[in-house]
PDB file of C-alpha atoms in Angstrom:
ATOM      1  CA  UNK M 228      92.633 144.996 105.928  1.00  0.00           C
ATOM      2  CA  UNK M 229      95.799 144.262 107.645  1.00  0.00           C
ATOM      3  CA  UNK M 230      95.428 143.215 111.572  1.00  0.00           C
ATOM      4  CA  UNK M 231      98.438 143.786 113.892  1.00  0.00           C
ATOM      5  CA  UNK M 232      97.203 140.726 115.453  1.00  0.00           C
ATOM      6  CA  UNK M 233      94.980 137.989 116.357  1.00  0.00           C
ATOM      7  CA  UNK M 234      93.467 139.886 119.187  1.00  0.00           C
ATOM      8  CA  UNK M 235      92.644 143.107 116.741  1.00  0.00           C
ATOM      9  CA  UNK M 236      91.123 139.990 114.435  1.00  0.00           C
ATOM     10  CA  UNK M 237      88.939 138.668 116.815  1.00  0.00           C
ATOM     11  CA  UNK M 238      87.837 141.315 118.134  1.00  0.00           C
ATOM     12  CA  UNK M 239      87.094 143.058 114.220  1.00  0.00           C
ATOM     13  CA  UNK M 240      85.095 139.929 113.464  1.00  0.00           C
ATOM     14  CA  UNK M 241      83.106 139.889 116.386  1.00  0.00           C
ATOM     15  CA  UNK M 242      82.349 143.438 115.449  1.00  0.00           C
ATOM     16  CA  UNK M 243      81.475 142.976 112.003  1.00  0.00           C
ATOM     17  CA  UNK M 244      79.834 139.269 112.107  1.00  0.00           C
ATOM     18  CA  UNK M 245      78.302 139.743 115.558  1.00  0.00           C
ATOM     19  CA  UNK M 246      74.559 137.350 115.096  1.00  0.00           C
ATOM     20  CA  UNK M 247      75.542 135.394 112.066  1.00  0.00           C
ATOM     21  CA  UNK M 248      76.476 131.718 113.329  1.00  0.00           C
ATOM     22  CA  UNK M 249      80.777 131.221 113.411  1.00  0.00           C
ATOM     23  CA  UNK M 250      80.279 127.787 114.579  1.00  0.00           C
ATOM     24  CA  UNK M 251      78.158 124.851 115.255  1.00  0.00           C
ATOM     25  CA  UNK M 252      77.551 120.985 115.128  1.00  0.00           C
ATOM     26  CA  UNK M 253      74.581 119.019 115.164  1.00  0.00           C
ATOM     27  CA  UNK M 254      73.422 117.151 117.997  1.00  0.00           C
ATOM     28  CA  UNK M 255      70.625 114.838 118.937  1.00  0.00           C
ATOM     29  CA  UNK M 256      68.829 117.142 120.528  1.00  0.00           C
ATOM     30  CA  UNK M 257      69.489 119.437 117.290  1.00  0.00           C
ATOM     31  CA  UNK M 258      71.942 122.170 116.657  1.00  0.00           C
ATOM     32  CA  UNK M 259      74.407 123.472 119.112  1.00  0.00           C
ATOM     33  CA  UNK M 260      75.788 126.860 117.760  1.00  0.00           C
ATOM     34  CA  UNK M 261      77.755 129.666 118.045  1.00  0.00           C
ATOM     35  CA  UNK M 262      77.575 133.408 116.886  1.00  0.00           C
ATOM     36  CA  UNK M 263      80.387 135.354 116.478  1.00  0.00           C
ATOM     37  CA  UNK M 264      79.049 137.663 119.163  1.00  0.00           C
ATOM     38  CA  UNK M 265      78.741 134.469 121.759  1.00  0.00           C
ATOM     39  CA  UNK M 266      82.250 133.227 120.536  1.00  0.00           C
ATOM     40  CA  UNK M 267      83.664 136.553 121.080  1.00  0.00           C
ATOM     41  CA  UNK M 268      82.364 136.751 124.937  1.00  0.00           C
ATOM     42  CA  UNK M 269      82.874 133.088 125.744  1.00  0.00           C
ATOM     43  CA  UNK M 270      86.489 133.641 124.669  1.00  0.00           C
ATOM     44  CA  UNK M 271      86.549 137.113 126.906  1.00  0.00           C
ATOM     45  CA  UNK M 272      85.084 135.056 129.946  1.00  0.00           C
ATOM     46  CA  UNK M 273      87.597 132.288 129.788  1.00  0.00           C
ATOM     47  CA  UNK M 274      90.625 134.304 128.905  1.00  0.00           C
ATOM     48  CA  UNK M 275      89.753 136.681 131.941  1.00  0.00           C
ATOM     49  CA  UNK M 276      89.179 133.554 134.325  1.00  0.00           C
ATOM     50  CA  UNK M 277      92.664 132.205 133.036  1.00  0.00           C
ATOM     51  CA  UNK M 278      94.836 135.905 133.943  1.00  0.00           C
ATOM     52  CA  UNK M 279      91.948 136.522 137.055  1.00  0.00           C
ATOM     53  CA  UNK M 280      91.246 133.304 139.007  1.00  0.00           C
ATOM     54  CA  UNK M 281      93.847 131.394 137.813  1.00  0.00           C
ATOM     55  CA  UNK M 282      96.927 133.265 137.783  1.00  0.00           C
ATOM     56  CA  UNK M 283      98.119 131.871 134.503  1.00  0.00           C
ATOM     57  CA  UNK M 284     101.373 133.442 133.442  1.00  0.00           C
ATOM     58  CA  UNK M 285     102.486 134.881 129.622  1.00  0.00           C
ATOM     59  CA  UNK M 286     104.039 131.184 128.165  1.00  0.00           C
ATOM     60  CA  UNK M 287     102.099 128.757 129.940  1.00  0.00           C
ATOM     61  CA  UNK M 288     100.407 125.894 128.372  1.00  0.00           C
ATOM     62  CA  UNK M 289      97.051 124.837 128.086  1.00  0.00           C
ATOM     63  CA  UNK M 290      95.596 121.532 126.768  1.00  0.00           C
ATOM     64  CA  UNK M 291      92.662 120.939 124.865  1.00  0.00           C
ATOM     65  CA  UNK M 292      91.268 117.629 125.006  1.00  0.00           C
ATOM     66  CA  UNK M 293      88.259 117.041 123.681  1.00  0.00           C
ATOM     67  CA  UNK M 294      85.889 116.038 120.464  1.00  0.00           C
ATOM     68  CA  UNK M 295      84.840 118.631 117.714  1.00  0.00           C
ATOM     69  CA  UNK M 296      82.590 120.760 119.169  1.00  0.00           C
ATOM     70  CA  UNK M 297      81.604 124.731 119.091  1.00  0.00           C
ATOM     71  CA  UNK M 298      82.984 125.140 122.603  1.00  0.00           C
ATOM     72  CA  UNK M 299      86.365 124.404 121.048  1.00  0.00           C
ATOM     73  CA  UNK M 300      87.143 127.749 119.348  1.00  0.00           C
ATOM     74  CA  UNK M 301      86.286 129.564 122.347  1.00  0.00           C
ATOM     75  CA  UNK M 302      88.978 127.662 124.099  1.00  0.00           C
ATOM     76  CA  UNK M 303      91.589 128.472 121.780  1.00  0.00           C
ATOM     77  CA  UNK M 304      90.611 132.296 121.550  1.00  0.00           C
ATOM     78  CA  UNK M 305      90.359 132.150 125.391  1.00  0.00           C
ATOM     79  CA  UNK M 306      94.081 131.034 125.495  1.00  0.00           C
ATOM     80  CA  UNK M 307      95.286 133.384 123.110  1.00  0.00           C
ATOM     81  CA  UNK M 308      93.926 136.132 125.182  1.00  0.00           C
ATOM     82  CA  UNK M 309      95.639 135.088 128.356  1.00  0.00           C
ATOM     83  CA  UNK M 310      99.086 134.890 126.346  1.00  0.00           C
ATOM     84  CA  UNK M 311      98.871 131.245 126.914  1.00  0.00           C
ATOM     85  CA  UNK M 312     100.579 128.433 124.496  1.00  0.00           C
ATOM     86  CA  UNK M 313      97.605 125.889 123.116  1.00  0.00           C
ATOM     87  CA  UNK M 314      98.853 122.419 123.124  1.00  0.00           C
ATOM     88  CA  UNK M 315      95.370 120.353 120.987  1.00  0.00           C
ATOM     89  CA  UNK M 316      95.783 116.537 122.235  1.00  0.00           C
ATOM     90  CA  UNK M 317      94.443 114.028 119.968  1.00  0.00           C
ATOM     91  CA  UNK M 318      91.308 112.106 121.575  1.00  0.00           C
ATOM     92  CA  UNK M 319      92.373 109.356 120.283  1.00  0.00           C
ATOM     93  CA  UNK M 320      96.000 108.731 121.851  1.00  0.00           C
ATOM     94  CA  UNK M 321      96.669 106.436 125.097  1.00  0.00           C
ATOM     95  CA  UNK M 322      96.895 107.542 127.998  1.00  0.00           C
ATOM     96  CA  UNK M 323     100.374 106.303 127.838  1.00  0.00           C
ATOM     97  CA  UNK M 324     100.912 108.680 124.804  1.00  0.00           C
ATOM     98  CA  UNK M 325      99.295 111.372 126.395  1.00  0.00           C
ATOM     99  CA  UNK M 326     101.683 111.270 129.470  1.00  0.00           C
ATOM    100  CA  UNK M 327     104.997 111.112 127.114  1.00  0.00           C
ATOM    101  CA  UNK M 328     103.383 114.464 125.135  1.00  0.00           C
ATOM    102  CA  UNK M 329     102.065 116.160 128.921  1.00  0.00           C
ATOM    103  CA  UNK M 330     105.909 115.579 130.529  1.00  0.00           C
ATOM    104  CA  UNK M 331     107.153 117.378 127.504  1.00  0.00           C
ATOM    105  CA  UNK M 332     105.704 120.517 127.489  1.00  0.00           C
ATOM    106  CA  UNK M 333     104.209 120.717 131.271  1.00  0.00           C
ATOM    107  CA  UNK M 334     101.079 122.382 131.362  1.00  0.00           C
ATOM    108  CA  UNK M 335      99.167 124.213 133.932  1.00  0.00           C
ATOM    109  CA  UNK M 336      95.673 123.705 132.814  1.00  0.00           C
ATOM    110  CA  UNK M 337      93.475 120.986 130.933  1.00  0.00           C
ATOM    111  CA  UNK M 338      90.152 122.005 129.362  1.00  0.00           C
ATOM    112  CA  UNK M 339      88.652 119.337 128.813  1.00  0.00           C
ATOM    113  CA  UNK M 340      84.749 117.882 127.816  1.00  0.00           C
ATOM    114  CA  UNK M 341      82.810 116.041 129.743  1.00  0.00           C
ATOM    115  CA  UNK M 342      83.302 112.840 127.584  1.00  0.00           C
ATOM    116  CA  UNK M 343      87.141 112.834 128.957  1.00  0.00           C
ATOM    117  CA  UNK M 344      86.922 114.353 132.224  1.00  0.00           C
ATOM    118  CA  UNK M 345      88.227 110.807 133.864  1.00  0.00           C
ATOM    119  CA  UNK M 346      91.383 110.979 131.342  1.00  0.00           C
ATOM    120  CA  UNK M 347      91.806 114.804 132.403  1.00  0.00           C
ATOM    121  CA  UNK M 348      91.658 114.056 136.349  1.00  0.00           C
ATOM    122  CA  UNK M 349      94.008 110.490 135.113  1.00  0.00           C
ATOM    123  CA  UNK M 350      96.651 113.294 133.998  1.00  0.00           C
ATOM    124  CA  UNK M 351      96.381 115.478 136.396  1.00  0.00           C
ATOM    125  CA  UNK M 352      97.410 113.012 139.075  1.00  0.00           C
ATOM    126  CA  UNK M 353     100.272 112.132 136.606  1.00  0.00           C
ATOM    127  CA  UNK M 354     101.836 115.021 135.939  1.00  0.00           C
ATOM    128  CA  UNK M 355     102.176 117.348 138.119  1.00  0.00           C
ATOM    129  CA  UNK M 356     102.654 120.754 136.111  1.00  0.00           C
ATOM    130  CA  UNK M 357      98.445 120.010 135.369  1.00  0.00           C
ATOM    131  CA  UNK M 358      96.824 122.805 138.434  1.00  0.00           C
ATOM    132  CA  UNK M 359      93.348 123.226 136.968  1.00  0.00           C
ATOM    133  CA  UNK M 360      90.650 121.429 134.928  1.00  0.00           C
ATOM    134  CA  UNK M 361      87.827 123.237 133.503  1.00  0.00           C
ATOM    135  CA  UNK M 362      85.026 121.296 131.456  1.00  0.00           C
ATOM    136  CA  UNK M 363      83.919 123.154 127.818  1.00  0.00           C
ATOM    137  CA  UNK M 364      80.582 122.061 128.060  1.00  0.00           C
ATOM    138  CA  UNK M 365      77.779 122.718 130.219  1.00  0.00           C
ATOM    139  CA  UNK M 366      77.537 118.915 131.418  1.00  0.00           C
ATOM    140  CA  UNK M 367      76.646 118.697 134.899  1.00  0.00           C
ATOM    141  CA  UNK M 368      79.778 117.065 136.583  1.00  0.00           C
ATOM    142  CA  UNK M 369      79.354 115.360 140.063  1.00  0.00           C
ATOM    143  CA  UNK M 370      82.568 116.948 141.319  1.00  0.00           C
ATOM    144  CA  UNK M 371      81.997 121.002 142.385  1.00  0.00           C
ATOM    145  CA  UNK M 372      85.594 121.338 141.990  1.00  0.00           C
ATOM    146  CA  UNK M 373      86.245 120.838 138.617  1.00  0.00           C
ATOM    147  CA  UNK M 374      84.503 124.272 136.962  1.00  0.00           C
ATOM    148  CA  UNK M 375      82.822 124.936 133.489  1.00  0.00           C
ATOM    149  CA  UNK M 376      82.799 127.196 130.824  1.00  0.00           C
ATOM    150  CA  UNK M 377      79.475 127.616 131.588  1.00  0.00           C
ATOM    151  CA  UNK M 378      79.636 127.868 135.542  1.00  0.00           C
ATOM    152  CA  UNK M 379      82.850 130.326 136.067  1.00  0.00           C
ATOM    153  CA  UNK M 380      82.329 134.524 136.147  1.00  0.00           C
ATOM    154  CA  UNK M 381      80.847 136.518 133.732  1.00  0.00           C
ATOM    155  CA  UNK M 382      84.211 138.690 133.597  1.00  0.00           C
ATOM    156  CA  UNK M 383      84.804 139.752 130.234  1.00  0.00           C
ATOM    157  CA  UNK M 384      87.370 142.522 131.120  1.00  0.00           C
ATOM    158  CA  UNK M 385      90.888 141.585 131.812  1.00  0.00           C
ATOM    159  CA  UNK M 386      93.727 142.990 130.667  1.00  0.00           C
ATOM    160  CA  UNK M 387      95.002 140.867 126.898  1.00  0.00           C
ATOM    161  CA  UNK M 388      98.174 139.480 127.224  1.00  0.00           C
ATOM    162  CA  UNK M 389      99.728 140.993 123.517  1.00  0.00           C
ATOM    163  CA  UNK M 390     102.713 138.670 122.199  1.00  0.00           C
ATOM    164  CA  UNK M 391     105.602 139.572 119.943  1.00  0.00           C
ATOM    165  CA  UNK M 392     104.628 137.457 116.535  1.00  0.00           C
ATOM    166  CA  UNK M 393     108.193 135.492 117.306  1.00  0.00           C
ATOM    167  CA  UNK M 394     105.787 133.755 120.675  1.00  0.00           C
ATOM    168  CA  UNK M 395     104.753 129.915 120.320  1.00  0.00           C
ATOM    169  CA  UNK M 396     101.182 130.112 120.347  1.00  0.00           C
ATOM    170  CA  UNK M 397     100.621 126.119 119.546  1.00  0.00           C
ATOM    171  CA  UNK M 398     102.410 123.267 120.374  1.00  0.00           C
ATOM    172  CA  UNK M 399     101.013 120.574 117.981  1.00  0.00           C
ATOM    173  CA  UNK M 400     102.595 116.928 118.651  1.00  0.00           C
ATOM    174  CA  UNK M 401     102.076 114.502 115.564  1.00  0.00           C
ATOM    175  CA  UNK M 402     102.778 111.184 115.152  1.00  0.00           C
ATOM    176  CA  UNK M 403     106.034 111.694 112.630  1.00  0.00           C
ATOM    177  CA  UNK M 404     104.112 111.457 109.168  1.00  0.00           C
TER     178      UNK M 404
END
């Protein structure tokens, strides 16, 4: 089957694949997964808080920074939705690095987990294109401000920002090699 795109795809697989598990990792407290079904809506909430609360326009960027983890795939799904561009930052880059790549392409939002919220709120004060940091994870965070996943509203309804298939929808910085 031939989708016109990525939002007829997700949207078909959610559909189809609804309970089985799309994505997961193990924890110590044991496994940490996803079904299509909660991929699907977790995408729909954040890609409706994006357009919604945050006003994010068609083009804008949006930085993932973060480790592997299931929350990941929402993210990107949830910026697809909004018409957003996903730039993925390496974890493992300097701050230093991470500035040179942020001035470049001048994003609005960071999403961010919990285990680099103080290198998200570093970057924010740095550049100032950054407006927003969310969390992916369900960490509790001492700062109120700074929302989750997990903690913004359970709007799935917002009208999907379609792109023509000629639209940057990643911006992925490498090292050269």
């Amino acid at each position: 089957m031939k989708y016109e795109n990525v939002l007829t795809l997700l949207e078909e697989i959610t559909i189809h694949n609804g309970e089985k598990v799309s994505l997961g990792i193990k924890t110590k407290w044991g496994w940490n997964e996803f079904t299509y079904k909660g991929l699907g809506l977790l995408s729909r909430r954040l890609g409706a808080y994006l357009i919604d609360e945050l006003q994010v326009q068609r083009g804008d960027r949006l930085v993932i920074l973060s480790e592997s983890k299931p929350e990941y795939g929402a993210c990107v799904f949830g910026s697809v939705l909004a018409g957003m561009t996903t730039v993925p930052l390496d974890n493992k880059l300097t701050i230093f690095e991470m500035h040179s790549i942020l001035s470049d392409c001048e994003p609005t939002v960071i999403l961010c987990s919990s285990s680099y919220i103080e290198k998200a709120k570093e970057l924010k004060n740095k550049i100032s294109s950054i407006k927003h940091i969310i969390l992916m994870d369900s960490s509790v965070y001492e700062d109120i401000n700074i929302p989750s996943l997990y903690s913004i509203p359970e709007n799935y309804q917002a009208k999907w920002r379609r792109r023509p298939l000629s639209a940057t929808a990643f911006i992925i910085y490498t090292s050269g090699t």
